[in-house]
Short mmCIF file of C-alpha atoms and ligand atoms in Angstrom, two decimals:
data_model
loop_
_atom_site.label_atom_id
_atom_site.label_comp_id
_atom_site.label_asym_id
_atom_site.label_seq_id
_atom_site.Cartn_x
_atom_site.Cartn_y
_atom_site.Cartn_z
CA MET T 1 35.90 118.49 101.40
CA ASN T 2 37.17 115.33 99.48
CA VAL T 3 39.06 116.78 96.62
CA ALA T 4 39.95 114.79 93.50
CA ILE T 5 42.24 115.67 90.60
CA LEU T 6 41.27 114.93 87.04
CA GLY T 7 44.52 114.53 85.02
CA ALA T 8 48.04 113.94 86.62
CA GLY T 9 50.01 116.51 84.71
CA VAL T 10 52.20 119.49 85.46
CA ILE T 11 49.70 121.94 87.10
CA SER T 12 47.91 119.00 88.99
CA LYS T 13 51.26 118.72 91.06
CA LYS T 14 50.99 122.22 92.22
CA MET T 15 47.32 121.72 93.11
CA ALA T 16 48.24 118.58 95.07
CA GLU T 17 50.74 120.40 97.08
CA THR T 18 48.21 123.18 97.85
CA ILE T 19 45.60 120.58 98.95
CA ARG T 20 48.12 119.28 101.61
CA GLY T 21 48.30 122.86 103.12
CA VAL T 22 44.50 123.69 103.13
CA ASP T 23 42.84 122.26 106.46
CA ALA T 24 39.39 122.14 104.86
CA ALA T 25 40.56 119.98 101.99
CA THR T 26 41.41 116.42 101.91
CA ALA T 27 43.64 114.82 99.12
CA TYR T 28 41.18 112.17 98.34
CA ALA T 29 41.57 110.78 94.69
CA VAL T 30 43.35 111.20 91.50
CA GLY T 31 42.46 109.94 88.02
CA ALA T 32 44.72 109.64 85.08
CA ARG T 33 44.47 107.90 81.73
CA THR T 34 46.64 105.08 83.01
CA LEU T 35 46.45 103.47 86.48
CA GLU T 36 50.34 103.47 86.78
CA LYS T 37 50.36 107.17 86.38
CA ALA T 38 47.57 107.77 88.95
CA GLN T 39 49.23 105.53 91.35
CA GLY T 40 52.58 107.28 91.11
CA PHE T 41 50.99 110.60 91.71
CA ALA T 42 48.75 109.36 94.53
CA GLU T 43 51.97 107.96 96.17
CA GLU T 44 54.04 111.13 95.69
CA PHE T 45 51.31 113.48 97.00
CA GLY T 46 49.44 111.25 99.68
CA PHE T 47 46.14 110.78 97.92
CA GLU T 48 43.90 108.03 99.16
CA LYS T 49 42.64 106.69 95.94
CA ALA T 50 44.20 106.36 92.38
CA TYR T 51 42.04 105.55 89.38
CA GLY T 52 43.13 104.54 85.86
CA SER T 53 40.23 106.37 84.14
CA TYR T 54 38.34 109.63 84.81
CA ALA T 55 34.95 107.87 84.65
CA GLU T 56 36.03 105.33 87.46
CA MET T 57 37.09 108.26 89.64
CA LEU T 58 33.83 110.09 89.09
CA ALA T 59 31.93 106.88 89.97
CA ASP T 60 33.38 107.16 93.39
CA PRO T 61 30.50 108.64 95.68
CA ALA T 62 33.12 109.96 98.29
CA VAL T 63 34.48 112.34 95.71
CA GLU T 64 33.02 115.86 96.20
CA LEU T 65 35.02 118.51 94.40
CA VAL T 66 36.96 117.77 91.26
CA TYR T 67 39.97 120.04 90.00
CA VAL T 68 40.08 119.60 86.13
CA ALA T 69 43.55 120.09 84.81
CA THR T 70 43.80 118.76 81.21
CA PRO T 71 44.40 120.66 77.98
CA MET T 72 41.87 123.40 77.36
CA SER T 73 40.61 121.32 74.23
CA HIS T 74 39.21 118.74 76.72
CA HIS T 75 37.74 120.96 79.53
CA TYR T 76 34.24 120.88 77.93
CA GLN T 77 34.16 117.09 77.99
CA HIS T 78 35.78 116.71 81.38
CA ILE T 79 33.66 119.27 83.08
CA LYS T 80 30.37 117.76 81.67
CA LEU T 81 31.59 114.19 82.78
CA CYS T 82 32.02 115.64 86.29
CA LEU T 83 28.70 117.44 86.36
CA GLU T 84 26.88 114.42 84.99
CA ALA T 85 28.47 112.37 87.90
CA GLY T 86 27.00 114.99 90.47
CA LYS T 87 30.41 116.54 91.33
CA HIS T 88 31.26 120.02 92.00
CA VAL T 89 33.98 121.42 89.62
CA LEU T 90 36.91 123.65 89.73
CA CYS T 91 38.33 123.86 86.12
CA GLU T 92 41.77 125.33 85.05
CA LYS T 93 41.93 128.32 82.79
CA SER T 94 40.99 128.89 80.02
CA PHE T 95 37.64 127.59 81.08
CA THR T 96 36.53 126.14 77.68
CA VAL T 97 37.61 126.90 74.01
CA ASN T 98 34.50 129.25 73.36
CA ALA T 99 31.94 130.97 75.04
CA ALA T 100 29.25 128.62 73.71
CA GLN T 101 30.74 125.66 75.47
CA ALA T 102 31.01 127.79 78.69
CA LYS T 103 27.30 128.78 78.63
CA GLU T 104 26.14 125.18 78.19
CA LEU T 105 28.18 123.91 80.94
CA ILE T 106 27.09 126.83 83.31
CA ALA T 107 23.42 126.11 82.51
CA LEU T 108 24.08 122.37 83.40
CA ALA T 109 25.74 123.27 86.72
CA CYS T 110 22.86 125.58 87.61
CA GLU T 111 20.36 122.90 86.78
CA LYS T 112 22.14 120.31 88.94
CA LYS T 113 22.84 122.89 91.80
CA LEU T 114 26.59 122.07 91.62
CA LEU T 115 29.39 124.52 91.94
CA LEU T 116 31.21 125.29 88.63
CA ALA T 117 34.35 127.47 89.04
CA GLU T 118 37.21 128.72 86.87
CA ALA T 119 40.67 128.36 88.41
CA ILE T 120 41.93 131.73 87.25
CA TRP T 121 43.86 132.17 90.35
CA THR T 122 44.57 135.87 89.98
CA ARG T 123 40.88 136.63 90.63
CA TYR T 124 41.08 134.95 93.89
CA LEU T 125 44.51 136.20 95.18
CA PRO T 126 44.71 138.80 97.99
CA SER T 127 46.62 141.13 95.62
CA ARG T 128 43.34 141.80 93.80
CA LYS T 129 41.79 143.68 96.74
CA MET T 130 45.10 145.19 97.45
CA ILE T 131 45.18 146.81 93.92
CA ASP T 132 41.59 147.85 94.23
CA ASP T 133 42.28 149.48 97.50
CA ILE T 134 45.43 151.26 96.20
CA ILE T 135 43.52 152.74 93.29
CA ALA T 136 40.51 153.60 95.40
CA SER T 137 42.83 155.45 97.86
CA GLY T 138 43.45 158.03 95.01
CA ILE T 139 47.33 157.81 95.31
CA ILE T 140 47.76 157.41 91.67
CA GLY T 141 44.76 159.63 90.78
CA GLU T 142 42.33 158.68 87.97
CA VAL T 143 43.38 155.56 85.96
CA THR T 144 44.13 156.58 82.30
CA SER T 145 45.83 153.60 80.92
CA LEU T 146 47.37 150.25 81.73
CA SER T 147 49.76 147.88 80.16
CA ALA T 148 50.68 144.34 80.90
CA ASN T 149 52.69 141.52 79.44
CA LEU T 150 53.17 137.74 79.98
CA GLY T 151 55.75 135.70 78.23
CA TYR T 152 57.16 132.28 78.70
CA ASN T 153 59.05 130.07 76.16
CA ASN T 154 56.38 127.36 76.03
CA LYS T 155 56.50 126.76 72.24
CA PHE T 156 57.89 123.27 72.87
CA LYS T 157 54.75 122.25 74.74
CA GLU T 158 52.24 120.16 72.66
CA ARG T 159 49.17 121.87 74.22
CA ILE T 160 50.50 125.39 73.33
CA VAL T 161 51.40 124.73 69.63
CA LYS T 162 48.78 122.30 68.70
CA LYS T 163 45.47 123.58 67.19
CA GLU T 164 43.62 120.51 68.21
CA LEU T 165 44.67 120.95 71.80
CA ALA T 166 43.33 124.60 71.77
CA GLY T 167 46.80 125.96 71.56
CA GLY T 168 47.91 129.50 71.52
CA ALA T 169 49.03 132.50 73.56
CA LEU T 170 45.55 133.84 74.12
CA LEU T 171 43.90 130.88 75.93
CA ASP T 172 47.16 130.07 77.83
CA LEU T 173 48.62 133.63 78.86
CA GLY T 174 46.38 136.35 77.33
CA VAL T 175 43.49 135.19 79.57
CA TYR T 176 45.56 136.54 82.58
CA LEU T 177 45.96 139.82 80.90
CA LEU T 178 42.38 140.32 79.93
CA ASN T 179 41.44 139.33 83.43
CA PHE T 180 43.94 141.80 84.81
CA ALA T 181 42.49 144.56 82.63
CA ARG T 182 38.92 143.71 83.58
CA MET T 183 39.59 143.82 87.18
CA VAL T 184 41.37 147.26 86.91
CA VAL T 185 38.86 148.91 84.47
CA PRO T 186 35.52 147.08 84.57
CA ASP T 187 34.11 149.66 82.15
CA GLU T 188 32.57 148.91 78.80
CA VAL T 189 35.03 148.28 76.02
CA THR T 190 34.14 150.34 72.98
CA LYS T 191 36.89 149.52 70.53
CA VAL T 192 39.49 146.65 70.20
CA VAL T 193 42.64 146.72 68.08
CA THR T 194 44.60 143.65 67.81
CA HIS T 195 47.23 141.64 65.93
CA ALA T 196 48.62 138.20 66.49
CA VAL T 197 51.83 136.41 65.24
CA GLN T 198 50.48 133.13 63.98
CA THR T 199 51.82 129.57 62.97
CA GLU T 200 50.89 128.26 59.52
CA ASP T 201 48.05 126.54 61.27
CA GLY T 202 46.73 129.77 62.58
CA VAL T 203 47.77 129.14 66.27
CA ASP T 204 48.56 132.42 67.83
CA MET T 205 52.10 132.55 69.33
CA GLN T 206 52.08 136.20 70.29
CA ASP T 207 49.16 138.64 70.71
CA PHE T 208 49.03 142.33 70.91
CA ILE T 209 45.67 143.59 72.12
CA THR T 210 44.57 147.11 72.73
CA LEU T 211 41.34 147.77 74.61
CA HIS T 212 39.66 151.21 74.57
CA TYR T 213 37.06 151.94 77.18
CA GLN T 214 33.92 153.95 77.59
CA GLY T 215 35.64 156.23 80.05
CA GLY T 216 38.64 157.05 77.63
CA GLN T 217 41.03 154.60 79.33
CA VAL T 218 43.21 152.33 77.19
CA ALA T 219 44.81 148.89 78.04
CA SER T 220 47.76 147.50 76.15
CA LEU T 221 48.39 143.79 76.42
CA HIS T 222 51.03 141.59 75.06
CA SER T 223 51.22 137.76 75.54
CA ASP T 224 54.11 135.60 74.22
CA THR T 225 54.59 131.90 73.99
CA THR T 226 57.87 132.21 72.38
CA GLY T 227 60.09 134.00 74.92
CA TYR T 228 60.17 135.16 78.65
CA SER T 229 59.05 138.71 79.49
CA SER T 230 58.91 140.74 82.69
CA GLY T 231 55.26 139.92 83.50
CA LEU T 232 54.95 143.58 84.65
CA GLY T 233 51.67 145.28 85.05
CA SER T 234 51.64 149.03 84.96
CA ILE T 235 48.45 150.98 85.98
CA ASN T 236 48.92 154.61 85.06
CA GLY T 237 47.17 157.46 86.47
CA THR T 238 46.80 161.27 86.52
CA LYS T 239 48.98 161.65 89.61
CA ALA T 240 51.35 158.58 89.67
CA TYR T 241 51.55 154.88 88.64
CA LEU T 242 51.24 151.54 90.26
CA GLU T 243 53.53 148.64 89.08
CA VAL T 244 52.29 145.14 89.68
CA VAL T 245 55.35 142.89 89.69
CA ASP T 246 54.34 139.75 87.96
CA VAL T 247 50.69 139.88 86.79
CA ASN T 248 50.63 136.00 86.80
CA ASN T 249 51.18 135.85 90.49
CA PRO T 250 51.73 139.36 92.00
CA GLN T 251 54.89 139.44 94.20
CA LYS T 252 54.85 143.03 95.02
CA LEU T 253 52.90 146.36 94.43
CA VAL T 254 54.98 149.42 93.94
CA VAL T 255 53.46 153.00 93.60
CA TYR T 256 55.80 155.52 91.84
CA SER T 257 55.70 159.29 91.85
CA ARG T 258 55.52 161.42 88.69
CA ALA T 259 59.27 161.78 89.11
CA ARG T 260 59.36 157.79 88.98
CA THR T 261 60.61 157.49 92.59
CA VAL T 262 59.09 154.88 94.88
CA VAL T 263 56.17 156.29 97.01
CA ALA T 264 55.01 153.12 98.54
CA GLU T 265 55.53 149.40 98.42
CA TYR T 266 53.19 146.77 99.47
CA ASP T 267 54.23 143.11 100.22
CA ILE T 268 51.97 140.14 99.28
CA PRO T 269 51.02 137.69 102.08
CA GLU T 270 53.03 134.50 102.17
CA GLN T 271 51.46 131.63 100.03
CA ILE T 272 51.45 127.90 99.93
CA THR T 273 51.47 128.09 96.12
CA GLY T 274 48.86 130.70 95.60
CA PHE T 275 46.03 128.13 94.67
CA GLU T 276 44.80 127.89 98.23
CA TYR T 277 42.67 130.92 97.62
CA GLU T 278 40.62 129.49 94.67
CA LEU T 279 40.47 126.23 96.48
CA GLN T 280 39.12 127.74 99.70
CA ALA T 281 36.69 129.94 97.72
CA CYS T 282 35.21 126.78 96.16
CA ILE T 283 34.85 125.01 99.48
CA ASP T 284 33.22 128.02 101.11
CA ALA T 285 30.85 128.53 98.10
CA ILE T 286 29.80 124.89 98.24
CA ALA T 287 29.18 124.97 101.89
CA ALA T 288 27.01 128.02 101.21
CA GLY T 289 24.96 126.20 98.56
CA GLN T 290 26.21 128.43 95.83
CA VAL T 291 26.84 127.39 92.14
CA GLU T 292 29.56 129.98 91.41
CA CYS T 293 32.51 131.85 93.34
CA GLU T 294 31.99 135.44 93.98
CA ALA T 295 35.62 136.21 92.91
CA MET T 296 34.93 134.82 89.31
CA PRO T 297 31.21 134.54 88.83
CA HIS T 298 29.66 132.88 85.86
CA SER T 299 28.85 136.09 84.03
CA GLU T 300 32.64 137.05 84.25
CA ILE T 301 33.67 133.69 82.84
CA ILE T 302 31.29 134.18 79.95
CA TYR T 303 32.37 137.78 79.47
CA ILE T 304 36.13 136.74 79.14
CA MET T 305 35.21 133.66 76.89
CA GLU T 306 33.29 136.08 74.55
CA GLN T 307 36.08 138.65 74.57
CA MET T 308 38.62 135.72 73.56
CA ASP T 309 36.13 134.44 70.82
CA ALA T 310 35.95 137.84 69.21
CA LEU T 311 39.83 138.23 69.29
CA ARG T 312 40.32 134.93 67.57
CA ALA T 313 37.73 135.74 65.01
CA ALA T 314 39.73 138.93 64.34
CA TRP T 315 42.81 136.77 63.64
CA GLY T 316 40.89 134.11 61.61
CA TYR T 317 41.94 131.31 64.08
CA GLU T 318 39.25 128.78 64.53
CA ILE T 319 39.82 126.13 67.20
CA PRO T 320 38.35 122.83 66.33
CA VAL T 321 35.60 121.79 68.73
CA MET T 322 35.80 118.34 70.34
N1 NAP J 401 47.00 128.21 86.98
C1 NAP J 401 48.26 128.02 86.35
O1 NAP J 401 49.24 128.72 86.85
C2 NAP J 401 48.48 127.07 85.21
C3 NAP J 401 49.74 126.84 84.86
C4 NAP J 401 49.88 125.97 83.75
C5 NAP J 401 48.88 125.30 83.06
N2 NAP J 401 47.53 125.72 83.69
C6 NAP J 401 46.32 125.15 82.94
O2 NAP J 401 46.25 123.72 83.56
C7 NAP J 401 45.74 122.84 82.45
C8 NAP J 401 46.75 121.81 82.20
O3 NAP J 401 47.92 122.32 81.98
P1 NAP J 401 49.32 121.31 82.19
O4 NAP J 401 50.47 122.25 81.85
O5 NAP J 401 49.24 120.80 83.56
O6 NAP J 401 49.16 120.33 81.02
P2 NAP J 401 49.84 118.79 80.78
O7 NAP J 401 50.78 118.58 81.89
O8 NAP J 401 50.38 118.87 79.38
O9 NAP J 401 48.56 117.88 80.70
C9 NAP J 401 47.75 117.72 81.72
C10 NAP J 401 46.94 116.40 81.69
O10 NAP J 401 46.16 116.43 80.61
C11 NAP J 401 46.11 115.17 79.86
N3 NAP J 401 46.56 115.32 78.51
C12 NAP J 401 47.74 115.81 78.16
N4 NAP J 401 47.91 115.82 76.85
C13 NAP J 401 46.81 115.27 76.33
C14 NAP J 401 46.21 114.97 74.96
N5 NAP J 401 47.02 115.14 73.94
N6 NAP J 401 45.09 114.50 74.95
C15 NAP J 401 44.25 114.17 76.03
N7 NAP J 401 44.76 114.43 77.31
C16 NAP J 401 45.94 114.94 77.50
C17 NAP J 401 46.97 114.13 80.75
O11 NAP J 401 46.15 113.57 81.72
P3 NAP J 401 46.56 112.04 82.31
O12 NAP J 401 47.48 112.38 83.44
O13 NAP J 401 45.39 111.51 82.69
O14 NAP J 401 47.27 111.33 81.24
C18 NAP J 401 47.90 115.06 81.36
O15 NAP J 401 48.50 114.79 82.65
C19 NAP J 401 45.58 123.80 81.07
O16 NAP J 401 44.20 124.23 81.21
C20 NAP J 401 46.30 125.06 81.52
O17 NAP J 401 45.93 126.18 80.95
C21 NAP J 401 47.41 126.64 84.67
#
């Protein structure tokens, strides 16, 4: 599969490294807003082609799958460009800035019979099934609640603080926590209690979200763009609890007894970067003629986008749509 990268920024480098380690993927092309930048990137990571505009890259008939890695504010327009050029797409999280954009793009991908996937890597990682299996084994009993946090000092980054770049903790970090909660407790959410610490522009720098579920479980989520935090996920049950060490990229899963002693520890398989699973899932889905990845189907992309729309509405933060 000839893979192209749209945007030669920070996370594109990690995907470029990943492509080198995935047999089914070829590092084919990179497109950036300037040719110089694209050429530098192509040279560093061994891409065959470098293009000085996204449109030129998408006009190359050999490009098959495009990884979109621009700020969230630009995902809608960049995904659309790719689909209109007949390319399959794997787009970074958060998928778009709102659910309406996501629905429109998903409809377009279905109409064109092209794969459209969200690169929310935690959905594709082996740790997801490991967590499901540990819970299903009954070792922690019935899940009663969960908590998770994710914090990085990212407030110096333009795409985090600027409203016009769809800044904020929710779309950057909270999206992982909402996905974590959704994977652990897929029940209906019956009540949401939330509060955000916002800039003068309304951009959410820290979010506090409590989700109450139909079955009585509760999820407590904290995302923070102003400082570092443990990234710990704790899944609490009637018999014991499970800690997920780093919900952003689980490193270890540890079950503790009611006396808080370690009962079992599970190591995570070695990774290239962790992005190989989402990449391979796209390659496999395309080979099977599918328009979505089973690990993160379109219905789930829309579900999470709608959840984030409702949270921002509660805080009164409206992202300008481009
Ligand atoms: N999965 C993960 O672990 C992870 C981690 C970090 C970020 N992300 C996601 O990856 C995406 C990109 O994040 P990043 O940190 O890589 O971003 P970045 O380096 O700030 O920007 C990525 C690219 O977007 C374009 N760009 C940057 N600022 C722009 C602006 N003001 N207007 C128009 N285009 C602009 C540039 O493309 P050119 O190179 O063409 O100039 C830049 O190289 C985001 O969706 C983010 O949520 C994912």
